[in-house]
Amino acid sequence: MTLAVRYVSARTLDTAPAEPSPPGPGEVELEPAFVGICGTDLHIFHGDMDARVAAPAVLGHEMSGRVVRVGPGVEGWWPGDAVTVMPLRWDDTCPACRSGHQHICQHLDFIGIDSPGAMQQRWTVPASTLIRLPDTLALDRAALVEPTAVAVHDVGRAEVTEGEKAVVVGGGPVGILIALVARAAGAEVRVVELSAHRRLLAEELGLTAWDPAAEDVPALVGEWTAEAGADVAFEVSGAAGGVNTAVDVLGVRGRLCLVAIHPRPREVNLHRFFWRELTLVGARLYDRGDFERAVALVGDGTIPAGRLISKVVPLTQAPAAFEALEGGGDVMKILVDCTTDTEGASA
């Protein structure tokens, strides 16, 4: 018998025994090592996704671990292989899939939301979801490959090129990762973030960060760009004010990449879009190429994953970790150590 962290109802998680499911044809059984808690997991914890999530539900999709067993017909994978999972299962028949966009399948199974996730001691998934990790990459760092893949996809959707000026509105984990990936693509980057703790971390990582509560961000962008405006802005805050800032900083034919999940419709200054011929693009998930690029960026240290990990807790303390993340500003990424079910947390 193994343990799993389950969403039971709004603001209620438990750690319960779970019976491992043996791998069937085309499947592998994994031993998750570390699982990150992300913003979507918090939405589930708050009860905001009850129409989609069938409780009790095992959460978690930002993970690293090792193969334990392989099912019939699985080739190229062996017990002990270090892996992460691209947690997407598509139907290959809907219009999105037929047009080559399987990652936004119209009947997508996002593993960890629509089906059981990684926050358990044994986890069976399709072998097709596995992404190989280099042996030199520590598994705690590797748990940040999935959010880094999000950032790689976002920067790709925004078509960031060398020498461009990019503004990232929202300096949480994904915002910082976007800033780092955009910088690796050759862009000059500024981060807009209310939290002093997160601004300090951004500065320590070599990024310039601005406080929108104390500074006139559009004016600063004007000074920075000789009044041309930014080439691209990423809205990662999920707040109405963040949307306004992201639009206001853009120059002529600038691109706004919408990353955050906005739970309700927002007012947008469409006149600005008309006047400056702006472009809005959505960025939702990722594909295999994004994941492979993310593995390389984390593996070579371009993404200093260790600096983004605020705390590691054992599996049994995962419910308390969700509550700690609600404070937001003083915490970046909390990992759940699925190999430790009692003590062993680290700060």
Short mmCIF file of N, CA and C in Angstrom, two decimals, residues 4 26 47 79 137 201 208 311 335 343:
data_model
loop_
_atom_site.label_atom_id
_atom_site.label_comp_id
_atom_site.label_asym_id
_atom_site.label_seq_id
_atom_site.Cartn_x
_atom_site.Cartn_y
_atom_site.Cartn_z
N ALA A 4 -1.17 8.72 -1.13
CA ALA A 4 -1.48 9.72 -2.15
C ALA A 4 -2.12 10.93 -1.48
N GLY A 26 1.37 -0.46 -23.03
CA GLY A 26 1.74 0.92 -23.37
C GLY A 26 1.89 1.84 -22.18
N GLY A 47 -11.57 25.06 -4.61
CA GLY A 47 -12.90 24.62 -5.07
C GLY A 47 -13.34 25.27 -6.35
N PRO A 79 13.40 0.12 -15.72
CA PRO A 79 13.38 0.52 -14.31
C PRO A 79 14.65 1.29 -13.94
N LEU A 137 21.11 15.58 -13.80
CA LEU A 137 20.15 16.57 -13.30
C LEU A 137 19.50 16.07 -12.02
N LEU A 201 14.25 38.50 -5.48
CA LEU A 201 14.74 37.28 -6.14
C LEU A 201 15.04 37.55 -7.60
N THR A 208 15.88 43.05 -13.92
CA THR A 208 15.41 44.33 -13.37
C THR A 208 13.93 44.20 -13.06
N LYS A 311 10.91 25.64 -0.60
CA LYS A 311 10.77 24.67 0.49
C LYS A 311 10.45 23.31 -0.10
N LEU A 335 7.98 22.15 -3.18
CA LEU A 335 7.99 20.80 -3.71
C LEU A 335 7.53 19.82 -2.63
N GLU A 343 9.12 12.73 8.24
CA GLU A 343 9.97 13.90 8.43
C GLU A 343 10.87 14.09 7.23
#
